[in-house]
């Protein structure tokens, strides 16, 4: 896990505290976005492919994120639903949110406010991804390790063995178990898919740690 976050110099810190990794970031993307202030060098106008793009009124604000993630992820006794807010963290320190907008409403409308890299800020300015973080998959490949959910299980891009996965290829939690480059002995892992629920289905496969 430490190696995954070391692939980028984004100020994300990872330290071990007992049975948990404590991963700290300021939730700010390491790529450009139309959600930075126009006077910020990281500002870039929307140049994505969604003709319905409608920028939300929020602006990216550095927001402290501290995830405590089990060093040895374990299958949960029962599936715990994900909550609003950060449910995991990408290797660039940006949090992942689940497949719902506020109050369990579907993302249908919110999707149009995702910038060209699949993220947007919430009402307090915390930037996050609900869908494939395309700046990371452009850099590392669409089958790359992209981050972790709070239960400690890794998240990969939508591609596997040269094939784009769909949700129907995965279990109810939106993952499956086999060997990966980083886990040659095999591990449960989630995949992003282009179709809903994008990252996580019915909840955490494992017992989640915490975020604050
Ligand atoms: Zn959102
Ligand atoms: Zn897989």
mmCIF file with all atom_site columns, C-alpha atoms and ligand atoms in Angstrom:
data_model
loop_
_atom_site.group_PDB
_atom_site.id
_atom_site.type_symbol
_atom_site.label_atom_id
_atom_site.label_alt_id
_atom_site.label_comp_id
_atom_site.label_asym_id
_atom_site.label_entity_id
_atom_site.label_seq_id
_atom_site.pdbx_PDB_ins_code
_atom_site.Cartn_x
_atom_site.Cartn_y
_atom_site.Cartn_z
_atom_site.occupancy
_atom_site.B_iso_or_equiv
_atom_site.pdbx_formal_charge
_atom_site.auth_seq_id
_atom_site.auth_comp_id
_atom_site.auth_asym_id
_atom_site.auth_atom_id
_atom_site.pdbx_PDB_model_num
ATOM   1   C  CA  . UNK A 1 1   ? 0.000   0.000   0.000   1.00 0.00 ? 1   UNK A CA  1
ATOM   2   C  CA  . UNK A 1 2   ? 2.786   2.429   0.880   1.00 0.00 ? 2   UNK A CA  1
ATOM   3   C  CA  . UNK A 1 3   ? 4.361   1.846   -2.542  1.00 0.00 ? 3   UNK A CA  1
ATOM   4   C  CA  . UNK A 1 4   ? 1.087   2.692   -4.299  1.00 0.00 ? 4   UNK A CA  1
ATOM   5   C  CA  . UNK A 1 5   ? 0.946   6.138   -2.730  1.00 0.00 ? 5   UNK A CA  1
ATOM   6   C  CA  . UNK A 1 6   ? 4.664   6.679   -3.374  1.00 0.00 ? 6   UNK A CA  1
ATOM   7   C  CA  . UNK A 1 7   ? 4.052   6.573   -7.135  1.00 0.00 ? 7   UNK A CA  1
ATOM   8   C  CA  . UNK A 1 8   ? 3.112   10.253  -7.040  1.00 0.00 ? 8   UNK A CA  1
ATOM   9   C  CA  . UNK A 1 9   ? 4.580   13.198  -5.169  1.00 0.00 ? 9   UNK A CA  1
ATOM   10  C  CA  . UNK A 1 10  ? 1.347   14.733  -4.023  1.00 0.00 ? 10  UNK A CA  1
ATOM   11  C  CA  . UNK A 1 11  ? 1.995   15.341  -0.350  1.00 0.00 ? 11  UNK A CA  1
ATOM   12  C  CA  . UNK A 1 12  ? 0.007   12.268  0.691   1.00 0.00 ? 12  UNK A CA  1
ATOM   13  C  CA  . UNK A 1 13  ? 1.509   10.678  3.777   1.00 0.00 ? 13  UNK A CA  1
ATOM   14  C  CA  . UNK A 1 14  ? 1.111   7.074   4.866   1.00 0.00 ? 14  UNK A CA  1
ATOM   15  C  CA  . UNK A 1 15  ? 2.152   5.821   8.267   1.00 0.00 ? 15  UNK A CA  1
ATOM   16  C  CA  . UNK A 1 16  ? 1.374   2.660   10.140  1.00 0.00 ? 16  UNK A CA  1
ATOM   17  C  CA  . UNK A 1 17  ? -0.317  2.822   13.523  1.00 0.00 ? 17  UNK A CA  1
ATOM   18  C  CA  . UNK A 1 18  ? -0.915  -0.631  14.948  1.00 0.00 ? 18  UNK A CA  1
ATOM   19  C  CA  . UNK A 1 19  ? -3.164  -2.547  12.615  1.00 0.00 ? 19  UNK A CA  1
ATOM   20  C  CA  . UNK A 1 20  ? -3.995  0.504   10.514  1.00 0.00 ? 20  UNK A CA  1
ATOM   21  C  CA  . UNK A 1 21  ? -2.412  2.609   7.844   1.00 0.00 ? 21  UNK A CA  1
ATOM   22  C  CA  . UNK A 1 22  ? -3.139  6.272   8.444   1.00 0.00 ? 22  UNK A CA  1
ATOM   23  C  CA  . UNK A 1 23  ? -3.263  8.051   5.105   1.00 0.00 ? 23  UNK A CA  1
ATOM   24  C  CA  . UNK A 1 24  ? -3.440  11.832  5.137   1.00 0.00 ? 24  UNK A CA  1
ATOM   25  C  CA  . UNK A 1 25  ? -4.056  14.236  2.287   1.00 0.00 ? 25  UNK A CA  1
ATOM   26  C  CA  . UNK A 1 26  ? -5.701  17.565  1.545   1.00 0.00 ? 26  UNK A CA  1
ATOM   27  C  CA  . UNK A 1 27  ? -8.139  16.064  -0.999  1.00 0.00 ? 27  UNK A CA  1
ATOM   28  C  CA  . UNK A 1 28  ? -6.712  18.266  -3.756  1.00 0.00 ? 28  UNK A CA  1
ATOM   29  C  CA  . UNK A 1 29  ? -6.136  16.749  -7.207  1.00 0.00 ? 29  UNK A CA  1
ATOM   30  C  CA  . UNK A 1 30  ? -2.657  16.647  -8.757  1.00 0.00 ? 30  UNK A CA  1
ATOM   31  C  CA  . UNK A 1 31  ? -4.205  17.550  -12.115 1.00 0.00 ? 31  UNK A CA  1
ATOM   32  C  CA  . UNK A 1 32  ? -5.905  20.582  -13.569 1.00 0.00 ? 32  UNK A CA  1
ATOM   33  C  CA  . UNK A 1 33  ? -9.616  21.244  -13.211 1.00 0.00 ? 33  UNK A CA  1
ATOM   34  C  CA  . UNK A 1 34  ? -12.185 23.886  -14.118 1.00 0.00 ? 34  UNK A CA  1
ATOM   35  C  CA  . UNK A 1 35  ? -13.008 23.854  -10.409 1.00 0.00 ? 35  UNK A CA  1
ATOM   36  C  CA  . UNK A 1 36  ? -9.827  25.679  -9.435  1.00 0.00 ? 36  UNK A CA  1
ATOM   37  C  CA  . UNK A 1 37  ? -10.041 29.444  -9.278  1.00 0.00 ? 37  UNK A CA  1
ATOM   38  C  CA  . UNK A 1 38  ? -9.456  31.015  -12.701 1.00 0.00 ? 38  UNK A CA  1
ATOM   39  C  CA  . UNK A 1 39  ? -6.386  32.746  -11.304 1.00 0.00 ? 39  UNK A CA  1
ATOM   40  C  CA  . UNK A 1 40  ? -4.890  29.439  -10.118 1.00 0.00 ? 40  UNK A CA  1
ATOM   41  C  CA  . UNK A 1 41  ? -2.242  27.876  -12.397 1.00 0.00 ? 41  UNK A CA  1
ATOM   42  C  CA  . UNK A 1 42  ? -4.101  24.572  -12.026 1.00 0.00 ? 42  UNK A CA  1
ATOM   43  C  CA  . UNK A 1 43  ? -7.219  26.034  -13.612 1.00 0.00 ? 43  UNK A CA  1
ATOM   44  C  CA  . UNK A 1 44  ? -8.173  24.477  -16.945 1.00 0.00 ? 44  UNK A CA  1
ATOM   45  C  CA  . UNK A 1 45  ? -11.449 25.112  -18.739 1.00 0.00 ? 45  UNK A CA  1
ATOM   46  C  CA  . UNK A 1 46  ? -13.657 22.078  -19.321 1.00 0.00 ? 46  UNK A CA  1
ATOM   47  C  CA  . UNK A 1 47  ? -12.425 20.177  -22.370 1.00 0.00 ? 47  UNK A CA  1
ATOM   48  C  CA  . UNK A 1 48  ? -14.162 16.865  -21.812 1.00 0.00 ? 48  UNK A CA  1
ATOM   49  C  CA  . UNK A 1 49  ? -16.612 15.023  -24.020 1.00 0.00 ? 49  UNK A CA  1
ATOM   50  C  CA  . UNK A 1 50  ? -19.913 15.516  -22.179 1.00 0.00 ? 50  UNK A CA  1
ATOM   51  C  CA  . UNK A 1 51  ? -22.102 17.934  -24.158 1.00 0.00 ? 51  UNK A CA  1
ATOM   52  C  CA  . UNK A 1 52  ? -24.360 18.253  -21.077 1.00 0.00 ? 52  UNK A CA  1
ATOM   53  C  CA  . UNK A 1 53  ? -21.489 19.476  -18.883 1.00 0.00 ? 53  UNK A CA  1
ATOM   54  C  CA  . UNK A 1 54  ? -22.799 21.898  -16.287 1.00 0.00 ? 54  UNK A CA  1
ATOM   55  C  CA  . UNK A 1 55  ? -20.270 23.146  -13.788 1.00 0.00 ? 55  UNK A CA  1
ATOM   56  C  CA  . UNK A 1 56  ? -21.491 23.238  -10.203 1.00 0.00 ? 56  UNK A CA  1
ATOM   57  C  CA  . UNK A 1 57  ? -21.092 26.462  -8.217  1.00 0.00 ? 57  UNK A CA  1
ATOM   58  C  CA  . UNK A 1 58  ? -18.395 25.080  -5.900  1.00 0.00 ? 58  UNK A CA  1
ATOM   59  C  CA  . UNK A 1 59  ? -14.639 25.646  -6.041  1.00 0.00 ? 59  UNK A CA  1
ATOM   60  C  CA  . UNK A 1 60  ? -11.854 23.295  -4.945  1.00 0.00 ? 60  UNK A CA  1
ATOM   61  C  CA  . UNK A 1 61  ? -10.828 23.972  -1.346  1.00 0.00 ? 61  UNK A CA  1
ATOM   62  C  CA  . UNK A 1 62  ? -8.021  22.016  0.323   1.00 0.00 ? 62  UNK A CA  1
ATOM   63  C  CA  . UNK A 1 63  ? -9.812  19.770  2.822   1.00 0.00 ? 63  UNK A CA  1
ATOM   64  C  CA  . UNK A 1 64  ? -8.052  17.579  5.347   1.00 0.00 ? 64  UNK A CA  1
ATOM   65  C  CA  . UNK A 1 65  ? -8.681  13.885  4.808   1.00 0.00 ? 65  UNK A CA  1
ATOM   66  C  CA  . UNK A 1 66  ? -7.377  11.241  7.202   1.00 0.00 ? 66  UNK A CA  1
ATOM   67  C  CA  . UNK A 1 67  ? -8.234  7.643   6.358   1.00 0.00 ? 67  UNK A CA  1
ATOM   68  C  CA  . UNK A 1 68  ? -7.499  4.796   8.758   1.00 0.00 ? 68  UNK A CA  1
ATOM   69  C  CA  . UNK A 1 69  ? -7.381  1.643   6.684   1.00 0.00 ? 69  UNK A CA  1
ATOM   70  C  CA  . UNK A 1 70  ? -6.724  -1.886  7.984   1.00 0.00 ? 70  UNK A CA  1
ATOM   71  C  CA  . UNK A 1 71  ? -3.250  -3.205  7.169   1.00 0.00 ? 71  UNK A CA  1
ATOM   72  C  CA  . UNK A 1 72  ? -4.703  -6.693  6.793   1.00 0.00 ? 72  UNK A CA  1
ATOM   73  C  CA  . UNK A 1 73  ? -8.148  -6.306  5.257   1.00 0.00 ? 73  UNK A CA  1
ATOM   74  C  CA  . UNK A 1 74  ? -10.708 -8.856  6.391   1.00 0.00 ? 74  UNK A CA  1
ATOM   75  C  CA  . UNK A 1 75  ? -13.985 -10.000 4.946   1.00 0.00 ? 75  UNK A CA  1
ATOM   76  C  CA  . UNK A 1 76  ? -16.767 -8.385  7.002   1.00 0.00 ? 76  UNK A CA  1
ATOM   77  C  CA  . UNK A 1 77  ? -19.247 -10.596 8.868   1.00 0.00 ? 77  UNK A CA  1
ATOM   78  C  CA  . UNK A 1 78  ? -21.975 -8.739  7.014   1.00 0.00 ? 78  UNK A CA  1
ATOM   79  C  CA  . UNK A 1 79  ? -21.893 -6.154  4.275   1.00 0.00 ? 79  UNK A CA  1
ATOM   80  C  CA  . UNK A 1 80  ? -21.794 -2.643  5.673   1.00 0.00 ? 80  UNK A CA  1
ATOM   81  C  CA  . UNK A 1 81  ? -23.283 -0.018  3.383   1.00 0.00 ? 81  UNK A CA  1
ATOM   82  C  CA  . UNK A 1 82  ? -21.050 2.873   2.378   1.00 0.00 ? 82  UNK A CA  1
ATOM   83  C  CA  . UNK A 1 83  ? -21.834 6.292   3.778   1.00 0.00 ? 83  UNK A CA  1
ATOM   84  C  CA  . UNK A 1 84  ? -21.896 9.765   2.275   1.00 0.00 ? 84  UNK A CA  1
ATOM   85  C  CA  . UNK A 1 85  ? -18.488 11.433  2.059   1.00 0.00 ? 85  UNK A CA  1
ATOM   86  C  CA  . UNK A 1 86  ? -15.134 9.698   1.599   1.00 0.00 ? 86  UNK A CA  1
ATOM   87  C  CA  . UNK A 1 87  ? -15.363 5.897   1.258   1.00 0.00 ? 87  UNK A CA  1
ATOM   88  C  CA  . UNK A 1 88  ? -11.749 5.508   0.171   1.00 0.00 ? 88  UNK A CA  1
ATOM   89  C  CA  . UNK A 1 89  ? -8.740  7.350   -1.170  1.00 0.00 ? 89  UNK A CA  1
ATOM   90  C  CA  . UNK A 1 90  ? -7.001  7.500   -4.540  1.00 0.00 ? 90  UNK A CA  1
ATOM   91  C  CA  . UNK A 1 91  ? -3.224  7.318   -4.867  1.00 0.00 ? 91  UNK A CA  1
ATOM   92  C  CA  . UNK A 1 92  ? -3.204  11.085  -5.520  1.00 0.00 ? 92  UNK A CA  1
ATOM   93  C  CA  . UNK A 1 93  ? -4.980  11.790  -2.210  1.00 0.00 ? 93  UNK A CA  1
ATOM   94  C  CA  . UNK A 1 94  ? -8.404  12.563  -3.670  1.00 0.00 ? 94  UNK A CA  1
ATOM   95  C  CA  . UNK A 1 95  ? -11.272 10.815  -1.865  1.00 0.00 ? 95  UNK A CA  1
ATOM   96  C  CA  . UNK A 1 96  ? -13.674 8.423   -3.535  1.00 0.00 ? 96  UNK A CA  1
ATOM   97  C  CA  . UNK A 1 97  ? -17.397 8.910   -2.921  1.00 0.00 ? 97  UNK A CA  1
ATOM   98  C  CA  . UNK A 1 98  ? -20.085 6.303   -3.524  1.00 0.00 ? 98  UNK A CA  1
ATOM   99  C  CA  . UNK A 1 99  ? -22.650 6.045   -6.304  1.00 0.00 ? 99  UNK A CA  1
ATOM   100 C  CA  . UNK A 1 100 ? -25.133 8.383   -4.683  1.00 0.00 ? 100 UNK A CA  1
ATOM   101 C  CA  . UNK A 1 101 ? -25.594 12.111  -4.592  1.00 0.00 ? 101 UNK A CA  1
ATOM   102 C  CA  . UNK A 1 102 ? -26.885 13.533  -1.314  1.00 0.00 ? 102 UNK A CA  1
ATOM   103 C  CA  . UNK A 1 103 ? -29.694 11.611  0.441   1.00 0.00 ? 103 UNK A CA  1
ATOM   104 C  CA  . UNK A 1 104 ? -29.210 8.460   -1.664  1.00 0.00 ? 104 UNK A CA  1
ATOM   105 C  CA  . UNK A 1 105 ? -30.435 10.212  -4.799  1.00 0.00 ? 105 UNK A CA  1
ATOM   106 C  CA  . UNK A 1 106 ? -28.868 8.725   -7.918  1.00 0.00 ? 106 UNK A CA  1
ATOM   107 C  CA  . UNK A 1 107 ? -25.967 10.543  -9.531  1.00 0.00 ? 107 UNK A CA  1
ATOM   108 C  CA  . UNK A 1 108 ? -27.883 11.151  -12.758 1.00 0.00 ? 108 UNK A CA  1
ATOM   109 C  CA  . UNK A 1 109 ? -27.770 14.936  -12.503 1.00 0.00 ? 109 UNK A CA  1
ATOM   110 C  CA  . UNK A 1 110 ? -24.461 15.228  -10.678 1.00 0.00 ? 110 UNK A CA  1
ATOM   111 C  CA  . UNK A 1 111 ? -22.667 13.336  -13.440 1.00 0.00 ? 111 UNK A CA  1
ATOM   112 C  CA  . UNK A 1 112 ? -22.978 16.357  -15.682 1.00 0.00 ? 112 UNK A CA  1
ATOM   113 C  CA  . UNK A 1 113 ? -20.873 18.357  -13.260 1.00 0.00 ? 113 UNK A CA  1
ATOM   114 C  CA  . UNK A 1 114 ? -17.917 15.958  -13.354 1.00 0.00 ? 114 UNK A CA  1
ATOM   115 C  CA  . UNK A 1 115 ? -14.902 17.664  -14.887 1.00 0.00 ? 115 UNK A CA  1
ATOM   116 C  CA  . UNK A 1 116 ? -12.749 16.156  -17.658 1.00 0.00 ? 116 UNK A CA  1
ATOM   117 C  CA  . UNK A 1 117 ? -11.026 13.938  -15.062 1.00 0.00 ? 117 UNK A CA  1
ATOM   118 C  CA  . UNK A 1 118 ? -14.159 12.528  -13.439 1.00 0.00 ? 118 UNK A CA  1
ATOM   119 C  CA  . UNK A 1 119 ? -14.214 14.662  -10.288 1.00 0.00 ? 119 UNK A CA  1
ATOM   120 C  CA  . UNK A 1 120 ? -15.943 17.653  -8.783  1.00 0.00 ? 120 UNK A CA  1
ATOM   121 C  CA  . UNK A 1 121 ? -16.036 19.515  -5.456  1.00 0.00 ? 121 UNK A CA  1
ATOM   122 C  CA  . UNK A 1 122 ? -18.908 19.181  -2.983  1.00 0.00 ? 122 UNK A CA  1
ATOM   123 C  CA  . UNK A 1 123 ? -20.554 22.149  -1.306  1.00 0.00 ? 123 UNK A CA  1
ATOM   124 C  CA  . UNK A 1 124 ? -17.594 22.767  1.025   1.00 0.00 ? 124 UNK A CA  1
ATOM   125 C  CA  . UNK A 1 125 ? -15.074 22.469  -1.781  1.00 0.00 ? 125 UNK A CA  1
ATOM   126 C  CA  . UNK A 1 126 ? -13.788 18.943  -1.133  1.00 0.00 ? 126 UNK A CA  1
ATOM   127 C  CA  . UNK A 1 127 ? -12.856 17.455  -4.502  1.00 0.00 ? 127 UNK A CA  1
ATOM   128 C  CA  . UNK A 1 128 ? -13.784 13.784  -5.046  1.00 0.00 ? 128 UNK A CA  1
ATOM   129 C  CA  . UNK A 1 129 ? -14.344 11.070  -7.630  1.00 0.00 ? 129 UNK A CA  1
ATOM   130 C  CA  . UNK A 1 130 ? -17.454 8.913   -8.012  1.00 0.00 ? 130 UNK A CA  1
ATOM   131 C  CA  . UNK A 1 131 ? -16.256 7.470   -11.322 1.00 0.00 ? 131 UNK A CA  1
ATOM   132 C  CA  . UNK A 1 132 ? -12.986 6.423   -12.956 1.00 0.00 ? 132 UNK A CA  1
ATOM   133 C  CA  . UNK A 1 133 ? -10.289 9.011   -12.193 1.00 0.00 ? 133 UNK A CA  1
ATOM   134 C  CA  . UNK A 1 134 ? -9.216  9.397   -15.794 1.00 0.00 ? 134 UNK A CA  1
ATOM   135 C  CA  . UNK A 1 135 ? -6.087  11.459  -15.084 1.00 0.00 ? 135 UNK A CA  1
ATOM   136 C  CA  . UNK A 1 136 ? -4.727  8.495   -13.112 1.00 0.00 ? 136 UNK A CA  1
ATOM   137 C  CA  . UNK A 1 137 ? -5.723  5.868   -15.656 1.00 0.00 ? 137 UNK A CA  1
ATOM   138 C  CA  . UNK A 1 138 ? -4.217  8.004   -18.434 1.00 0.00 ? 138 UNK A CA  1
ATOM   139 C  CA  . UNK A 1 139 ? -0.955  8.098   -16.511 1.00 0.00 ? 139 UNK A CA  1
ATOM   140 C  CA  . UNK A 1 140 ? -0.782  4.551   -15.163 1.00 0.00 ? 140 UNK A CA  1
ATOM   141 C  CA  . UNK A 1 141 ? -3.059  2.546   -17.460 1.00 0.00 ? 141 UNK A CA  1
ATOM   142 C  CA  . UNK A 1 142 ? -6.719  1.592   -17.279 1.00 0.00 ? 142 UNK A CA  1
ATOM   143 C  CA  . UNK A 1 143 ? -5.913  -1.598  -15.389 1.00 0.00 ? 143 UNK A CA  1
ATOM   144 C  CA  . UNK A 1 144 ? -3.777  0.124   -12.744 1.00 0.00 ? 144 UNK A CA  1
ATOM   145 C  CA  . UNK A 1 145 ? -4.111  0.126   -8.981  1.00 0.00 ? 145 UNK A CA  1
ATOM   146 C  CA  . UNK A 1 146 ? -5.858  3.441   -8.263  1.00 0.00 ? 146 UNK A CA  1
ATOM   147 C  CA  . UNK A 1 147 ? -6.376  3.475   -4.502  1.00 0.00 ? 147 UNK A CA  1
ATOM   148 C  CA  . UNK A 1 148 ? -8.141  1.753   -1.612  1.00 0.00 ? 148 UNK A CA  1
ATOM   149 C  CA  . UNK A 1 149 ? -11.563 1.680   -0.054  1.00 0.00 ? 149 UNK A CA  1
ATOM   150 C  CA  . UNK A 1 150 ? -11.723 2.193   3.707   1.00 0.00 ? 150 UNK A CA  1
ATOM   151 C  CA  . UNK A 1 151 ? -11.909 -1.580  4.208   1.00 0.00 ? 151 UNK A CA  1
ATOM   152 C  CA  . UNK A 1 152 ? -8.335  -1.885  2.918   1.00 0.00 ? 152 UNK A CA  1
ATOM   153 C  CA  . UNK A 1 153 ? -9.159  -3.680  -0.310  1.00 0.00 ? 153 UNK A CA  1
ATOM   154 C  CA  . UNK A 1 154 ? -7.546  -2.207  -3.450  1.00 0.00 ? 154 UNK A CA  1
ATOM   155 C  CA  . UNK A 1 155 ? -9.319  -0.544  -6.355  1.00 0.00 ? 155 UNK A CA  1
ATOM   156 C  CA  . UNK A 1 156 ? -8.295  -1.106  -9.955  1.00 0.00 ? 156 UNK A CA  1
ATOM   157 C  CA  . UNK A 1 157 ? -9.270  0.549   -13.221 1.00 0.00 ? 157 UNK A CA  1
ATOM   158 C  CA  . UNK A 1 158 ? -11.899 -0.914  -15.545 1.00 0.00 ? 158 UNK A CA  1
ATOM   159 C  CA  . UNK A 1 159 ? -9.558  -2.892  -17.748 1.00 0.00 ? 159 UNK A CA  1
ATOM   160 C  CA  . UNK A 1 160 ? -8.364  -6.421  -17.081 1.00 0.00 ? 160 UNK A CA  1
ATOM   161 C  CA  . UNK A 1 161 ? -6.421  -8.658  -19.475 1.00 0.00 ? 161 UNK A CA  1
ATOM   162 C  CA  . UNK A 1 162 ? -7.144  -6.240  -22.285 1.00 0.00 ? 162 UNK A CA  1
ATOM   163 C  CA  . UNK A 1 163 ? -10.897 -6.318  -21.696 1.00 0.00 ? 163 UNK A CA  1
ATOM   164 C  CA  . UNK A 1 164 ? -13.136 -3.577  -20.291 1.00 0.00 ? 164 UNK A CA  1
ATOM   165 C  CA  . UNK A 1 165 ? -15.107 -4.938  -17.336 1.00 0.00 ? 165 UNK A CA  1
ATOM   166 C  CA  . UNK A 1 166 ? -18.746 -4.166  -16.682 1.00 0.00 ? 166 UNK A CA  1
ATOM   167 C  CA  . UNK A 1 167 ? -20.606 -4.351  -13.381 1.00 0.00 ? 167 UNK A CA  1
ATOM   168 C  CA  . UNK A 1 168 ? -22.109 -7.679  -14.485 1.00 0.00 ? 168 UNK A CA  1
ATOM   169 C  CA  . UNK A 1 169 ? -18.588 -9.183  -14.398 1.00 0.00 ? 169 UNK A CA  1
ATOM   170 C  CA  . UNK A 1 170 ? -18.332 -8.385  -10.678 1.00 0.00 ? 170 UNK A CA  1
ATOM   171 C  CA  . UNK A 1 171 ? -20.078 -9.423  -7.460  1.00 0.00 ? 171 UNK A CA  1
ATOM   172 C  CA  . UNK A 1 172 ? -22.642 -7.373  -5.527  1.00 0.00 ? 172 UNK A CA  1
ATOM   173 C  CA  . UNK A 1 173 ? -19.897 -5.378  -3.793  1.00 0.00 ? 173 UNK A CA  1
ATOM   174 C  CA  . UNK A 1 174 ? -18.393 -4.642  -7.231  1.00 0.00 ? 174 UNK A CA  1
ATOM   175 C  CA  . UNK A 1 175 ? -15.278 -6.756  -6.970  1.00 0.00 ? 175 UNK A CA  1
ATOM   176 C  CA  . UNK A 1 176 ? -13.792 -10.226 -7.227  1.00 0.00 ? 176 UNK A CA  1
ATOM   177 C  CA  . UNK A 1 177 ? -10.710 -12.176 -6.128  1.00 0.00 ? 177 UNK A CA  1
ATOM   178 C  CA  . UNK A 1 178 ? -7.641  -13.109 -8.129  1.00 0.00 ? 178 UNK A CA  1
ATOM   179 C  CA  . UNK A 1 179 ? -3.932  -12.361 -8.303  1.00 0.00 ? 179 UNK A CA  1
ATOM   180 C  CA  . UNK A 1 180 ? -2.877  -8.859  -9.371  1.00 0.00 ? 180 UNK A CA  1
ATOM   181 C  CA  . UNK A 1 181 ? 0.512   -7.314  -10.120 1.00 0.00 ? 181 UNK A CA  1
ATOM   182 C  CA  . UNK A 1 182 ? 0.705   -5.879  -6.588  1.00 0.00 ? 182 UNK A CA  1
ATOM   183 C  CA  . UNK A 1 183 ? -0.836  -8.929  -4.874  1.00 0.00 ? 183 UNK A CA  1
ATOM   184 C  CA  . UNK A 1 184 ? 0.561   -12.002 -6.648  1.00 0.00 ? 184 UNK A CA  1
ATOM   185 C  CA  . UNK A 1 185 ? -0.977  -14.334 -4.052  1.00 0.00 ? 185 UNK A CA  1
ATOM   186 C  CA  . UNK A 1 186 ? -4.454  -13.073 -4.914  1.00 0.00 ? 186 UNK A CA  1
ATOM   187 C  CA  . UNK A 1 187 ? -6.675  -10.558 -3.149  1.00 0.00 ? 187 UNK A CA  1
ATOM   188 C  CA  . UNK A 1 188 ? -10.230 -9.315  -3.239  1.00 0.00 ? 188 UNK A CA  1
ATOM   189 C  CA  . UNK A 1 189 ? -10.368 -6.041  -5.155  1.00 0.00 ? 189 UNK A CA  1
ATOM   190 C  CA  . UNK A 1 190 ? -12.836 -3.575  -6.602  1.00 0.00 ? 190 UNK A CA  1
ATOM   191 C  CA  . UNK A 1 191 ? -12.880 -2.361  -10.186 1.00 0.00 ? 191 UNK A CA  1
ATOM   192 C  CA  . UNK A 1 192 ? -14.173 0.872   -11.630 1.00 0.00 ? 192 UNK A CA  1
ATOM   193 C  CA  . UNK A 1 193 ? -16.649 0.317   -14.454 1.00 0.00 ? 193 UNK A CA  1
ATOM   194 C  CA  . UNK A 1 194 ? -18.248 2.791   -16.809 1.00 0.00 ? 194 UNK A CA  1
ATOM   195 C  CA  . UNK A 1 195 ? -21.711 1.589   -15.805 1.00 0.00 ? 195 UNK A CA  1
ATOM   196 C  CA  . UNK A 1 196 ? -23.404 2.170   -12.480 1.00 0.00 ? 196 UNK A CA  1
ATOM   197 C  CA  . UNK A 1 197 ? -22.542 1.700   -9.606  1.00 0.00 ? 197 UNK A CA  1
ATOM   198 C  CA  . UNK A 1 198 ? -19.059 2.592   -10.972 1.00 0.00 ? 198 UNK A CA  1
ATOM   199 C  CA  . UNK A 1 199 ? -16.991 1.635   -7.891  1.00 0.00 ? 199 UNK A CA  1
ATOM   200 C  CA  . UNK A 1 200 ? -18.896 -0.011  -5.088  1.00 0.00 ? 200 UNK A CA  1
ATOM   201 C  CA  . UNK A 1 201 ? -22.177 -1.877  -5.102  1.00 0.00 ? 201 UNK A CA  1
ATOM   202 C  CA  . UNK A 1 202 ? -24.036 -2.916  -1.980  1.00 0.00 ? 202 UNK A CA  1
ATOM   203 C  CA  . UNK A 1 203 ? -21.311 -1.896  0.457   1.00 0.00 ? 203 UNK A CA  1
ATOM   204 C  CA  . UNK A 1 204 ? -17.862 -2.748  1.788   1.00 0.00 ? 204 UNK A CA  1
ATOM   205 C  CA  . UNK A 1 205 ? -16.650 -6.287  1.172   1.00 0.00 ? 205 UNK A CA  1
ATOM   206 C  CA  . UNK A 1 206 ? -14.441 -5.984  4.234   1.00 0.00 ? 206 UNK A CA  1
ATOM   207 C  CA  . UNK A 1 207 ? -14.690 -4.292  7.599   1.00 0.00 ? 207 UNK A CA  1
ATOM   208 C  CA  . UNK A 1 208 ? -14.104 -0.577  6.959   1.00 0.00 ? 208 UNK A CA  1
ATOM   209 C  CA  . UNK A 1 209 ? -11.754 1.685   8.854   1.00 0.00 ? 209 UNK A CA  1
ATOM   210 C  CA  . UNK A 1 210 ? -12.609 5.337   9.322   1.00 0.00 ? 210 UNK A CA  1
ATOM   211 C  CA  . UNK A 1 211 ? -12.253 8.724   7.657   1.00 0.00 ? 211 UNK A CA  1
ATOM   212 C  CA  . UNK A 1 212 ? -12.396 12.211  9.090   1.00 0.00 ? 212 UNK A CA  1
HETATM 213 ZN ZN1 . LIG B 2 .   ? -20.069 14.233  -5.786  1.00 0.00 ? 1   LIG B ZN1 1
HETATM 214 ZN ZN1 . LIG B 2 .   ? -9.889  -8.039  -11.154 1.00 0.00 ? 2   LIG B ZN1 1
#
